Amino acid sequence: MDNYKSPVYNVIAVPLYKIEANNYNPNVVALPEMELLEKSIWEDGFTMPCVCYHDKDRDKYILVDGFHRYSILKRSPRIFGREKGMLPVVVIDKNLEERIASTIRHNRARGSHLVGLMSSIVAELTKAGMSDRWIMEHIGMDKDEILRLKQTSGLADLFADKDFSVP
């Protein structure tokens, strides 16, 4: 890891039209906090870049973290104008499962999630072949939390590899 360079050292300005939200982010922010975020960005500027994956085939940047900052740029004419429609971005090159895990880690370090969306994410990762151990290690959940989210999803196939018999 001697040659490792964190993505934050390579911030780029990406036009808003090249940014896409991911379809798996379970994080929500209430209106008062969104208004505060807009004020913060107006008063202080963007102080944290958004994290994206670059889909080179389509030349689109898929958000991994920063959806609400992206939303503010998209809907605030004064910020959009000042920033000339550009969003500060760092790029990570990870597969979908790793990007989902990264999104959840970013969110969990900062805020809360909707249970239903978290259940969907656990279901999606399980169907993609990720083990409970992988989910625990990469998303920071414990075994009981994973079990509860699987139960919430109501999908029996999420338990297909489990033995529930009593010895």
mmCIF file of N, CA, C and O in Angstrom, residues 86-137:
data_model
loop_
_atom_site.group_PDB
_atom_site.id
_atom_site.type_symbol
_atom_site.label_atom_id
_atom_site.label_comp_id
_atom_site.label_asym_id
_atom_site.label_seq_id
_atom_site.Cartn_x
_atom_site.Cartn_y
_atom_site.Cartn_z
ATOM 1 N N MET A 86 -21.430 22.447 -12.215
ATOM 2 C CA MET A 86 -20.412 21.427 -11.992
ATOM 3 C C MET A 86 -20.466 20.928 -10.556
ATOM 4 O O MET A 86 -20.680 21.704 -9.627
ATOM 5 N N LEU A 87 -20.254 19.617 -10.395
ATOM 6 C CA LEU A 87 -20.248 18.981 -9.084
ATOM 7 C C LEU A 87 -18.851 18.437 -8.802
ATOM 8 O O LEU A 87 -18.283 17.740 -9.649
ATOM 9 N N PRO A 88 -18.276 18.739 -7.623
ATOM 10 C CA PRO A 88 -16.970 18.159 -7.296
ATOM 11 C C PRO A 88 -17.126 16.669 -6.986
ATOM 12 O O PRO A 88 -17.977 16.274 -6.200
ATOM 13 N N VAL A 89 -16.307 15.862 -7.632
ATOM 14 C CA VAL A 89 -16.437 14.404 -7.568
ATOM 15 C C VAL A 89 -15.074 13.758 -7.404
ATOM 16 O O VAL A 89 -14.081 14.230 -7.965
ATOM 17 N N VAL A 90 -15.051 12.674 -6.623
ATOM 18 C CA VAL A 90 -13.921 11.752 -6.640
ATOM 19 C C VAL A 90 -14.454 10.434 -7.178
ATOM 20 O O VAL A 90 -15.621 10.100 -6.992
ATOM 21 N N VAL A 91 -13.609 9.713 -7.867
ATOM 22 C CA VAL A 91 -14.030 8.484 -8.535
ATOM 23 C C VAL A 91 -13.414 7.280 -7.837
ATOM 24 O O VAL A 91 -12.213 7.282 -7.523
ATOM 25 N N ILE A 92 -14.262 6.274 -7.597
ATOM 26 C CA ILE A 92 -13.778 4.981 -7.124
ATOM 27 C C ILE A 92 -14.126 3.957 -8.190
ATOM 28 O O ILE A 92 -15.143 4.073 -8.869
ATOM 29 N N ASP A 93 -13.264 2.986 -8.357
ATOM 30 C CA ASP A 93 -13.478 1.956 -9.373
ATOM 31 C C ASP A 93 -13.746 0.636 -8.673
ATOM 32 O O ASP A 93 -12.815 -0.094 -8.329
ATOM 33 N N LYS A 94 -15.030 0.368 -8.418
ATOM 34 C CA LYS A 94 -15.432 -0.839 -7.708
ATOM 35 C C LYS A 94 -16.637 -1.454 -8.397
ATOM 36 O O LYS A 94 -17.412 -0.750 -9.043
ATOM 37 N N ASN A 95 -16.814 -2.771 -8.201
ATOM 38 C CA ASN A 95 -17.992 -3.415 -8.767
ATOM 39 C C ASN A 95 -19.228 -2.990 -7.977
ATOM 40 O O ASN A 95 -19.135 -2.343 -6.942
ATOM 41 N N LEU A 96 -20.408 -3.360 -8.483
ATOM 42 C CA LEU A 96 -21.662 -2.906 -7.887
ATOM 43 C C LEU A 96 -21.782 -3.273 -6.415
ATOM 44 O O LEU A 96 -22.152 -2.433 -5.594
ATOM 45 N N GLU A 97 -21.466 -4.506 -6.054
ATOM 46 C CA GLU A 97 -21.593 -4.914 -4.656
ATOM 47 C C GLU A 97 -20.697 -4.083 -3.750
ATOM 48 O O GLU A 97 -21.103 -3.673 -2.666
ATOM 49 N N GLU A 98 -19.483 -3.822 -4.190
ATOM 50 C CA GLU A 98 -18.566 -2.999 -3.402
ATOM 51 C C GLU A 98 -19.060 -1.557 -3.313
ATOM 52 O O GLU A 98 -18.902 -0.903 -2.281
ATOM 53 N N ARG A 99 -19.676 -1.044 -4.386
ATOM 54 C CA ARG A 99 -20.223 0.317 -4.347
ATOM 55 C C ARG A 99 -21.396 0.404 -3.380
ATOM 56 O O ARG A 99 -21.542 1.387 -2.652
ATOM 57 N N ILE A 100 -22.244 -0.625 -3.374
ATOM 58 C CA ILE A 100 -23.361 -0.650 -2.423
ATOM 59 C C ILE A 100 -22.808 -0.628 -1.004
ATOM 60 O O ILE A 100 -23.265 0.153 -0.158
ATOM 61 N N ALA A 101 -21.820 -1.466 -0.743
ATOM 62 C CA ALA A 101 -21.211 -1.504 0.587
ATOM 63 C C ALA A 101 -20.619 -0.144 0.947
ATOM 64 O O ALA A 101 -20.771 0.334 2.079
ATOM 65 N N SER A 102 -19.975 0.500 0.000
ATOM 66 C CA SER A 102 -19.376 1.811 0.244
ATOM 67 C C SER A 102 -20.451 2.839 0.579
ATOM 68 O O SER A 102 -20.298 3.640 1.513
ATOM 69 N N THR A 103 -21.555 2.830 -0.174
ATOM 70 C CA THR A 103 -22.659 3.752 0.106
ATOM 71 C C THR A 103 -23.171 3.559 1.528
ATOM 72 O O THR A 103 -23.349 4.529 2.275
ATOM 73 N N ILE A 104 -23.371 2.312 1.911
ATOM 74 C CA ILE A 104 -23.899 2.038 3.242
ATOM 75 C C ILE A 104 -22.903 2.469 4.317
ATOM 76 O O ILE A 104 -23.279 3.078 5.316
ATOM 77 N N ARG A 105 -21.616 2.193 4.105
ATOM 78 C CA ARG A 105 -20.613 2.618 5.090
ATOM 79 C C ARG A 105 -20.630 4.138 5.248
ATOM 80 O O ARG A 105 -20.603 4.653 6.375
ATOM 81 N N HIS A 106 -20.655 4.860 4.125
ATOM 82 C CA HIS A 106 -20.697 6.324 4.202
ATOM 83 C C HIS A 106 -21.934 6.775 4.981
ATOM 84 O O HIS A 106 -21.841 7.631 5.859
ATOM 85 N N ASN A 107 -23.074 6.202 4.652
ATOM 86 C CA ASN A 107 -24.321 6.605 5.309
ATOM 87 C C ASN A 107 -24.334 6.245 6.787
ATOM 88 O O ASN A 107 -24.742 7.055 7.621
ATOM 89 N N ARG A 108 -23.938 5.044 7.113
ATOM 90 C CA ARG A 108 -23.988 4.592 8.510
ATOM 91 C C ARG A 108 -23.045 5.413 9.381
ATOM 92 O O ARG A 108 -23.303 5.599 10.563
ATOM 93 N N ALA A 109 -21.962 5.880 8.807
ATOM 94 C CA ALA A 109 -21.023 6.693 9.570
ATOM 95 C C ALA A 109 -21.618 8.069 9.897
ATOM 96 O O ALA A 109 -21.140 8.749 10.787
ATOM 97 N N ARG A 110 -22.685 8.432 9.202
ATOM 98 C CA ARG A 110 -23.236 9.775 9.310
ATOM 99 C C ARG A 110 -24.679 9.861 9.749
ATOM 100 O O ARG A 110 -25.106 10.875 10.255
ATOM 101 N N GLY A 111 -25.486 8.851 9.430
ATOM 102 C CA GLY A 111 -26.907 9.068 9.650
ATOM 103 C C GLY A 111 -27.700 7.791 9.782
ATOM 104 O O GLY A 111 -27.206 6.784 10.256
ATOM 105 N N SER A 112 -28.941 7.868 9.329
ATOM 106 C CA SER A 112 -29.857 6.743 9.486
ATOM 107 C C SER A 112 -30.347 6.252 8.131
ATOM 108 O O SER A 112 -30.169 6.912 7.121
ATOM 109 N N HIS A 113 -30.993 5.096 8.166
ATOM 110 C CA HIS A 113 -31.477 4.453 6.951
ATOM 111 C C HIS A 113 -32.932 4.056 7.115
ATOM 112 O O HIS A 113 -33.409 3.858 8.220
ATOM 113 N N LEU A 114 -33.596 3.861 6.006
ATOM 114 C CA LEU A 114 -34.937 3.306 6.017
ATOM 115 C C LEU A 114 -34.822 1.792 6.056
ATOM 116 O O LEU A 114 -34.114 1.196 5.254
ATOM 117 N N VAL A 115 -35.531 1.173 6.975
ATOM 118 C CA VAL A 115 -35.438 -0.274 7.159
ATOM 119 C C VAL A 115 -35.814 -1.026 5.886
ATOM 120 O O VAL A 115 -35.145 -1.974 5.488
ATOM 121 N N GLY A 116 -36.873 -0.603 5.223
ATOM 122 C CA GLY A 116 -37.310 -1.287 4.009
ATOM 123 C C GLY A 116 -36.242 -1.287 2.928
ATOM 124 O O GLY A 116 -36.005 -2.305 2.274
ATOM 125 N N LEU A 117 -35.585 -0.159 2.750
ATOM 126 C CA LEU A 117 -34.525 -0.090 1.737
ATOM 127 C C LEU A 117 -33.307 -0.894 2.150
ATOM 128 O O LEU A 117 -32.649 -1.517 1.320
ATOM 129 N N MET A 118 -32.990 -0.892 3.445
ATOM 130 C CA MET A 118 -31.872 -1.713 3.916
ATOM 131 C C MET A 118 -32.180 -3.188 3.700
ATOM 132 O O MET A 118 -31.300 -3.964 3.312
ATOM 133 N N SER A 119 -33.433 -3.596 3.913
ATOM 134 C CA SER A 119 -33.820 -4.989 3.655
ATOM 135 C C SER A 119 -33.609 -5.335 2.189
ATOM 136 O O SER A 119 -33.109 -6.414 1.850
ATOM 137 N N SER A 120 -33.983 -4.417 1.308
ATOM 138 C CA SER A 120 -33.803 -4.643 -0.133
ATOM 139 C C SER A 120 -32.332 -4.790 -0.493
ATOM 140 O O SER A 120 -31.966 -5.619 -1.323
ATOM 141 N N ILE A 121 -31.490 -3.990 0.149
ATOM 142 C CA ILE A 121 -30.049 -4.065 -0.126
ATOM 143 C C ILE A 121 -29.485 -5.396 0.344
ATOM 144 O O ILE A 121 -28.719 -6.046 -0.378
ATOM 145 N N VAL A 122 -29.859 -5.830 1.540
ATOM 146 C CA VAL A 122 -29.390 -7.129 2.037
ATOM 147 C C VAL A 122 -29.882 -8.230 1.102
ATOM 148 O O VAL A 122 -29.130 -9.147 0.756
ATOM 149 N N ALA A 123 -31.121 -8.142 0.642
ATOM 150 C CA ALA A 123 -31.660 -9.132 -0.297
ATOM 151 C C ALA A 123 -30.874 -9.126 -1.600
ATOM 152 O O ALA A 123 -30.494 -10.186 -2.117
ATOM 153 N N GLU A 124 -30.586 -7.945 -2.126
ATOM 154 C CA GLU A 124 -29.843 -7.834 -3.389
ATOM 155 C C GLU A 124 -28.432 -8.408 -3.255
ATOM 156 O O GLU A 124 -27.959 -9.146 -4.128
ATOM 157 N N LEU A 125 -27.752 -8.084 -2.158
ATOM 158 C CA LEU A 125 -26.404 -8.600 -1.948
ATOM 159 C C LEU A 125 -26.424 -10.117 -1.764
ATOM 160 O O LEU A 125 -25.553 -10.818 -2.282
ATOM 161 N N THR A 126 -27.427 -10.631 -1.045
ATOM 162 C CA THR A 126 -27.550 -12.081 -0.849
ATOM 163 C C THR A 126 -27.785 -12.776 -2.179
ATOM 164 O O THR A 126 -27.146 -13.787 -2.493
ATOM 165 N N LYS A 127 -28.675 -12.229 -2.978
ATOM 166 C CA LYS A 127 -28.960 -12.819 -4.303
ATOM 167 C C LYS A 127 -27.743 -12.745 -5.218
ATOM 168 O O LYS A 127 -27.593 -13.570 -6.114
ATOM 169 N N ALA A 128 -26.884 -11.737 -5.003
ATOM 170 C CA ALA A 128 -25.660 -11.609 -5.807
ATOM 171 C C ALA A 128 -24.569 -12.566 -5.336
ATOM 172 O O ALA A 128 -23.478 -12.587 -5.888
ATOM 173 N N GLY A 129 -24.882 -13.367 -4.288
ATOM 174 C CA GLY A 129 -23.921 -14.354 -3.814
ATOM 175 C C GLY A 129 -23.046 -13.902 -2.670
ATOM 176 O O GLY A 129 -22.119 -14.617 -2.267
ATOM 177 N N MET A 130 -23.316 -12.721 -2.122
ATOM 178 C CA MET A 130 -22.527 -12.244 -1.006
ATOM 179 C C MET A 130 -23.000 -12.967 0.266
ATOM 180 O O MET A 130 -24.191 -13.043 0.538
ATOM 181 N N SER A 131 -22.080 -13.486 1.034
ATOM 182 C CA SER A 131 -22.413 -14.223 2.260
ATOM 183 C C SER A 131 -22.766 -13.248 3.382
ATOM 184 O O SER A 131 -22.454 -12.053 3.310
ATOM 185 N N ASP A 132 -23.387 -13.789 4.433
ATOM 186 C CA ASP A 132 -23.656 -12.969 5.610
ATOM 187 C C ASP A 132 -22.348 -12.412 6.159
ATOM 188 O O ASP A 132 -22.278 -11.254 6.570
ATOM 189 N N ARG A 133 -21.281 -13.216 6.155
ATOM 190 C CA ARG A 133 -19.977 -12.774 6.636
ATOM 191 C C ARG A 133 -19.492 -11.576 5.809
ATOM 192 O O ARG A 133 -18.999 -10.591 6.351
ATOM 193 N N TRP A 134 -19.641 -11.653 4.464
ATOM 194 C CA TRP A 134 -19.226 -10.552 3.587
ATOM 195 C C TRP A 134 -20.009 -9.297 3.949
ATOM 196 O O TRP A 134 -19.442 -8.209 4.076
ATOM 197 N N ILE A 135 -21.325 -9.437 4.090
ATOM 198 C CA ILE A 135 -22.173 -8.293 4.428
ATOM 199 C C ILE A 135 -21.745 -7.708 5.773
ATOM 200 O O ILE A 135 -21.616 -6.487 5.921
ATOM 201 N N MET A 136 -21.496 -8.571 6.751
ATOM 202 C CA MET A 136 -21.062 -8.105 8.068
ATOM 203 C C MET A 136 -19.764 -7.315 7.961
ATOM 204 O O MET A 136 -19.633 -6.231 8.542
ATOM 205 N N GLU A 137 -18.806 -7.848 7.224
ATOM 206 C CA GLU A 137 -17.488 -7.217 7.124
ATOM 207 C C GLU A 137 -17.506 -5.938 6.309
ATOM 208 O O GLU A 137 -16.791 -4.989 6.614
#
